[in-house]
Amino acid sequence: MINVRFNSLDLVSKRQATPIKRPNEKISEYFGSHVFNDVSMREYLSEEAYLSVMSAIESGRKIDREVADQVAASMKAWAMNKGATHFTHWFQPLTGSTAEKHDSFFTPTKGGAGIENFNGDKLVQQEPDASSFPNGGIRNTFEARGYTAWDPSSPAFVMEIGSGKTLCIPTIFVSYTGEALDYKAPLLKSLHTLEKAALDVCHYFDKNVKKVTPTLGWEQEYFLVDAALYDARPDLALSGRTVFGQIGAKGQQLEDHYFGSIPERAYAYMLDLETECHKLGIPVSTRHNEVAPSQYECAPIFEDMNLAVDHNQLLMDLMDRVARRHNLRVLLHEKPYASVNGSGKHNNWSMGTDTGKNLLSPGKTPKTNLQFLAFFVNTIKAVNDNEELLRASIASAGNDHRLGANEAPPAIISIFIGSHLSKVLDAIEQKVSDKNFSEQDKLDLKMEIHNGIPDLLLDNTDRNRTSPFAFTGNKFEVRAVGSSANCAQPMTVLNTIVANQLKQFKKEVDAIIRKEGEKKDAAILRVIREYIIDSKRIIFEKDGYSIEWEKEAKKRGLSNNKTTPKALDAYVSEKSLKLFKDNNIFTEVEIEARHEILLEQYSKEVQIESRVLGELVYNYVLPTAIKYQNTLIENITGLQSAGIKGEGLKAQQDLLNKISEHINKAKKGVDEMIEERKKANKLDNERQKAAAYCDKVKPLFDTIRYSVEKLEFFVDNQEWPLPKYREMLFLR
Ligand code: ADP
Ligand code: MG
């Protein structure tokens, strides 16, 4: 009989790194060559059309029909010059991945000829008849009318797949009645709201600022595994993670992979991926090994958030495609292997002004320091008041294996700010007394902050890796986002809560100035001080993984929602509904629909894992274990007929007992799991169904897993049919 595992291992042992061809030695020669960016727009567009697109990008102004026709014609000319034959509206439905439906430029004409055609209509709006995308009941499926609408703020690009080239136009996806059916539409709304709210607050400090732009720099973690081993593990192929596997003698305990030298095949993959990214204008710049064996990370230079989100989605798509060229598969799942670290996607978040200032960068003068403090403390307050909603925004079946399990960030949202800034906040709290704010205090404070912050700039070692939300010198780093997530989801929530908070801040400061005749700076400091006092519970500087923190956080009234169904409740609380409505991000219908979709996704994912687990146990594990059980039985019978008894049979007998025990336990576990699944599937209510999958079906995974791993340990290695952890994790 052919053992697929050994076949794969044989293939793996013969693999070589795939040679890479880069278009040029210098990245600058081909960076952005496949993007209809500023340079190509200037070349291809008339002055009028160019200015119109720019104004649409900068102020959201609508592009009129005639100009749209011009833009379409130029885009087509540019794309055809690159070899594109088709175009597609590229969008981000709630499935989590990106979607595209390609249409040809080619249109037949009379007499059997044809022309390449693309106009403003096709650029601006499409009806992809995407009736099978999740919509949470918003669209009546037989009507099936959702449409995609051009988002000029993210540039079009040409995607190369093999020899095929397609012009991709970033779009939002909405229902015919205007409800958002994707991640991008609410993100754009939240950006708009935050830009406005932050600009208003900026004007306290600098009237010259005309625009604030939220920025995002993501750090993408992933695993690589050989394609043959991946194919030999149906659980990886179908659910993105291994549902069992013995960790064996060596995991990550030596920490020898982190920042270690990159294995050759992985290195070739990275070069190839980076080349594709650079052609598409994705500014990836760092690469390194991560903590777990075969785990890596790549990160770009940060960008305007809208673009950064698109680029991360595009990156995940590229990662998958490029990996196949290298006989590798990329694992974006949050927890592909138990017992070693999972993968996350840090979202570095800040805001920049058109005058070139990072609003979360501590300043050099008292005035810019106060501006920094205003944005810094408002963000802290926003997170403090909405920690549960922020937790909801990162909830997924995959991420549950990280959050609330015993590893990187806990399910409790807290903020780490470092010892210097903690001191600064303490000083403000103590010295700015509520009513009698003296000139001396003000002076003292300015000195203290003024002196404190340059220190912080020098000292970048003040870090806490266990914190889910950390201030890292000039940005906040949301560390709890899952590796496979669309960044738009947590970023929409973060933008919204901070925007809402900044509006509130402005109201309060203005009221103090108006009613009490207080000077502007003093009024700002007073409100900041109140916020510092209000937000104390969210600041936590110690070990976020510890049991003590769980207890302490509970005392502080912080939520600790360890599972997705529970965490998602915060999306539909009265408070959240009001927040989203007040800030024009989601209507009640939209948020309820989204909640439903996320619950449904959760149930489906656990269901798939459960089915795969059941199949693997019945089709692979039990037959193998039973075969080995027979070998032992034969052996024992043989020994007995040779006259051996008692102690002489003990080892075989013992092994046989253990194997029999775990065969029984594994089978029993699977049968129970199937029963629980049947019960869960009968539930109509998505919340109840998700809860059943979470609380009834999923806990059985652990029972089954335990016995299967015992069997993997006891059974003859030659017979074990599924690649083992040690084989998948140590790519060379
Ligand atoms: P780390 O130590 O976490 O790797 P880095 O300084 O390398 O920190 O930055 C990580 C990410 O943060 C990068 O993607 C970087 O572009 C991004 N980043 C830096 N400054 C900002 C900013 N102002 N806004 C958003 N992201 C930023
Ligand atoms: Mg980081």
Short mmCIF file of N, CA, C and O in Angstrom, two decimals, residues 18-35 157-160 222 266-287 298-299 311 314-315 318-319 321-323 325-326:
data_model
loop_
_atom_site.label_atom_id
_atom_site.label_comp_id
_atom_site.label_asym_id
_atom_site.label_seq_id
_atom_site.Cartn_x
_atom_site.Cartn_y
_atom_site.Cartn_z
N THR A 18 13.20 27.57 -5.77
CA THR A 18 12.85 27.98 -7.14
C THR A 18 13.60 29.26 -7.49
O THR A 18 13.53 30.23 -6.74
N PRO A 19 14.31 29.27 -8.63
CA PRO A 19 15.05 30.50 -8.98
C PRO A 19 14.09 31.65 -9.28
O PRO A 19 13.02 31.43 -9.85
N ILE A 20 14.49 32.84 -8.90
CA ILE A 20 13.63 34.02 -9.05
C ILE A 20 14.21 34.98 -10.07
O ILE A 20 15.39 35.26 -10.05
N LYS A 21 13.32 35.47 -10.95
CA LYS A 21 13.73 36.51 -11.88
C LYS A 21 13.09 37.82 -11.44
O LYS A 21 11.87 37.90 -11.35
N ARG A 22 13.91 38.82 -11.15
CA ARG A 22 13.33 40.12 -10.84
C ARG A 22 13.47 41.00 -12.07
O ARG A 22 14.43 40.87 -12.82
N PRO A 23 12.48 41.89 -12.31
CA PRO A 23 12.50 42.70 -13.53
C PRO A 23 13.74 43.58 -13.63
O PRO A 23 14.17 43.93 -14.72
N ASN A 24 14.30 43.93 -12.52
CA ASN A 24 15.46 44.83 -12.52
C ASN A 24 16.18 44.68 -11.19
O ASN A 24 15.58 44.24 -10.21
N GLU A 25 17.43 45.03 -11.16
CA GLU A 25 18.17 44.98 -9.90
C GLU A 25 17.58 45.94 -8.87
O GLU A 25 17.52 45.65 -7.69
N LYS A 26 17.17 47.11 -9.39
CA LYS A 26 16.67 48.15 -8.49
C LYS A 26 15.16 48.08 -8.37
O LYS A 26 14.45 48.12 -9.37
N ILE A 27 14.69 48.03 -7.13
CA ILE A 27 13.24 47.99 -6.91
C ILE A 27 12.58 49.26 -7.45
O ILE A 27 11.50 49.22 -8.03
N SER A 28 13.28 50.38 -7.30
CA SER A 28 12.68 51.66 -7.74
C SER A 28 12.37 51.66 -9.24
O SER A 28 11.52 52.43 -9.69
N GLU A 29 13.02 50.79 -10.01
CA GLU A 29 12.76 50.72 -11.45
C GLU A 29 11.40 50.11 -11.78
O GLU A 29 10.84 50.36 -12.83
N TYR A 30 10.91 49.26 -10.89
CA TYR A 30 9.62 48.61 -11.22
C TYR A 30 8.55 48.82 -10.15
O TYR A 30 7.43 48.35 -10.29
N PHE A 31 8.86 49.54 -9.09
CA PHE A 31 7.86 49.76 -8.04
C PHE A 31 6.65 50.50 -8.63
O PHE A 31 6.79 51.54 -9.25
N GLY A 32 5.48 49.93 -8.43
CA GLY A 32 4.25 50.58 -8.91
C GLY A 32 4.04 50.50 -10.41
O GLY A 32 3.14 51.15 -10.94
N SER A 33 4.85 49.67 -11.12
CA SER A 33 4.72 49.63 -12.57
C SER A 33 3.36 49.09 -13.03
O SER A 33 2.94 49.33 -14.14
N HIS A 34 2.67 48.35 -12.16
CA HIS A 34 1.36 47.80 -12.54
C HIS A 34 0.20 48.57 -11.92
O HIS A 34 -0.90 48.06 -11.79
N VAL A 35 0.48 49.80 -11.49
CA VAL A 35 -0.57 50.60 -10.83
C VAL A 35 -0.87 51.85 -11.65
O VAL A 35 0.05 52.52 -12.13
N PHE A 157 -5.24 48.72 -10.76
CA PHE A 157 -3.96 48.04 -10.99
C PHE A 157 -4.16 46.88 -11.95
O PHE A 157 -5.30 46.45 -12.17
N VAL A 158 -3.07 46.42 -12.52
CA VAL A 158 -3.15 45.27 -13.42
C VAL A 158 -2.60 44.05 -12.70
O VAL A 158 -1.46 44.04 -12.24
N MET A 159 -3.45 43.04 -12.57
CA MET A 159 -3.07 41.82 -11.89
C MET A 159 -2.65 40.79 -12.93
O MET A 159 -3.36 40.58 -13.91
N GLU A 160 -1.50 40.18 -12.69
CA GLU A 160 -0.98 39.17 -13.61
C GLU A 160 -1.21 37.80 -13.01
O GLU A 160 -0.74 37.53 -11.90
N TYR A 222 2.67 34.58 8.98
CA TYR A 222 2.18 33.43 8.22
C TYR A 222 3.11 32.23 8.41
O TYR A 222 4.25 32.40 8.85
N ALA A 266 12.19 29.34 1.61
CA ALA A 266 11.36 30.43 2.13
C ALA A 266 11.88 31.77 1.61
O ALA A 266 11.11 32.67 1.26
N TYR A 267 13.18 31.86 1.51
CA TYR A 267 13.81 33.10 1.05
C TYR A 267 13.43 33.38 -0.41
O TYR A 267 13.06 34.50 -0.77
N ALA A 268 13.49 32.33 -1.24
CA ALA A 268 13.10 32.49 -2.65
C ALA A 268 11.64 32.92 -2.74
O ALA A 268 11.27 33.78 -3.53
N TYR A 269 10.82 32.32 -1.89
CA TYR A 269 9.40 32.68 -1.86
C TYR A 269 9.22 34.16 -1.52
O TYR A 269 8.48 34.88 -2.17
N MET A 270 9.95 34.60 -0.52
CA MET A 270 9.82 35.99 -0.08
C MET A 270 10.23 36.96 -1.19
O MET A 270 9.56 37.95 -1.45
N LEU A 271 11.35 36.63 -1.85
CA LEU A 271 11.82 37.50 -2.94
C LEU A 271 10.77 37.60 -4.04
O LEU A 271 10.46 38.68 -4.54
N ASP A 272 10.22 36.46 -4.38
CA ASP A 272 9.22 36.41 -5.44
C ASP A 272 7.98 37.21 -5.04
O ASP A 272 7.46 38.03 -5.80
N LEU A 273 7.54 36.99 -3.81
CA LEU A 273 6.36 37.69 -3.30
C LEU A 273 6.61 39.20 -3.27
O LEU A 273 5.77 39.99 -3.70
N GLU A 274 7.77 39.58 -2.79
CA GLU A 274 8.09 41.01 -2.71
C GLU A 274 8.11 41.65 -4.09
O GLU A 274 7.63 42.77 -4.27
N THR A 275 8.64 40.90 -5.06
CA THR A 275 8.67 41.45 -6.43
C THR A 275 7.25 41.71 -6.92
O THR A 275 6.95 42.77 -7.47
N GLU A 276 6.37 40.72 -6.72
CA GLU A 276 4.98 40.91 -7.14
C GLU A 276 4.34 42.08 -6.41
O GLU A 276 3.60 42.87 -6.98
N CYS A 277 4.62 42.18 -5.11
CA CYS A 277 4.08 43.28 -4.31
C CYS A 277 4.56 44.63 -4.85
O CYS A 277 3.79 45.57 -5.01
N HIS A 278 5.85 44.70 -5.11
CA HIS A 278 6.41 45.97 -5.55
C HIS A 278 5.84 46.41 -6.89
O HIS A 278 5.54 47.57 -7.09
N LYS A 279 5.64 45.47 -7.79
CA LYS A 279 5.03 45.83 -9.07
C LYS A 279 3.66 46.44 -8.83
O LYS A 279 3.23 47.34 -9.53
N LEU A 280 2.96 45.94 -7.83
CA LEU A 280 1.61 46.43 -7.53
C LEU A 280 1.62 47.60 -6.56
O LEU A 280 0.58 47.99 -6.02
N GLY A 281 2.80 48.12 -6.28
CA GLY A 281 2.88 49.32 -5.44
C GLY A 281 2.69 49.05 -3.95
O GLY A 281 2.44 49.98 -3.19
N ILE A 282 2.79 47.80 -3.54
CA ILE A 282 2.68 47.49 -2.10
C ILE A 282 4.08 47.64 -1.50
O ILE A 282 4.98 46.88 -1.87
N PRO A 283 4.26 48.61 -0.59
CA PRO A 283 5.63 48.93 -0.16
C PRO A 283 6.18 47.99 0.91
O PRO A 283 6.65 48.44 1.95
N VAL A 284 6.14 46.67 0.68
CA VAL A 284 6.67 45.76 1.70
C VAL A 284 8.17 46.00 1.86
O VAL A 284 8.89 46.20 0.88
N SER A 285 8.61 46.00 3.08
CA SER A 285 10.01 46.34 3.30
C SER A 285 10.74 45.45 4.32
O SER A 285 11.95 45.33 4.25
N THR A 286 10.00 44.83 5.25
CA THR A 286 10.72 43.95 6.19
C THR A 286 10.28 42.51 6.03
O THR A 286 9.13 42.23 5.69
N ARG A 287 11.18 41.61 6.32
CA ARG A 287 10.88 40.18 6.31
C ARG A 287 11.75 39.55 7.38
O ARG A 287 12.90 39.91 7.56
N CYS A 298 5.95 39.54 7.19
CA CYS A 298 6.36 40.62 6.31
C CYS A 298 5.58 41.87 6.65
O CYS A 298 4.45 41.80 7.11
N ALA A 299 6.21 43.01 6.46
CA ALA A 299 5.56 44.28 6.80
C ALA A 299 5.97 45.36 5.81
O ALA A 299 7.10 45.37 5.32
N HIS A 311 -4.11 46.93 0.15
CA HIS A 311 -2.83 46.27 -0.07
C HIS A 311 -2.67 45.01 0.76
O HIS A 311 -2.08 44.04 0.31
N LEU A 314 -4.74 42.38 -1.00
CA LEU A 314 -4.04 41.99 -2.22
C LEU A 314 -2.84 41.10 -1.86
O LEU A 314 -2.58 40.09 -2.51
N LEU A 315 -2.16 41.47 -0.81
CA LEU A 315 -1.00 40.69 -0.36
C LEU A 315 -1.41 39.25 -0.04
O LEU A 315 -0.76 38.30 -0.47
N LEU A 318 -1.87 37.40 -3.16
CA LEU A 318 -0.57 37.13 -3.79
C LEU A 318 0.20 36.04 -3.05
O LEU A 318 0.84 35.19 -3.67
N MET A 319 0.16 36.09 -1.73
CA MET A 319 0.91 35.11 -0.93
C MET A 319 0.53 33.70 -1.32
O MET A 319 1.37 32.83 -1.48
N ARG A 321 -0.99 32.71 -4.18
CA ARG A 321 -0.62 32.39 -5.56
C ARG A 321 0.88 32.11 -5.70
O ARG A 321 1.29 31.17 -6.37
N VAL A 322 1.67 32.98 -5.11
CA VAL A 322 3.12 32.85 -5.27
C VAL A 322 3.63 31.56 -4.60
O VAL A 322 4.49 30.87 -5.14
N ALA A 323 3.05 31.22 -3.46
CA ALA A 323 3.49 30.02 -2.74
C ALA A 323 3.41 28.78 -3.64
O ALA A 323 4.31 27.94 -3.65
N ARG A 325 3.82 28.53 -6.75
CA ARG A 325 4.93 28.46 -7.70
C ARG A 325 6.18 27.84 -7.08
O ARG A 325 7.11 27.47 -7.76
N HIS A 326 6.21 27.83 -5.75
CA HIS A 326 7.41 27.33 -5.05
C HIS A 326 7.17 25.97 -4.40
O HIS A 326 7.91 25.58 -3.51
#
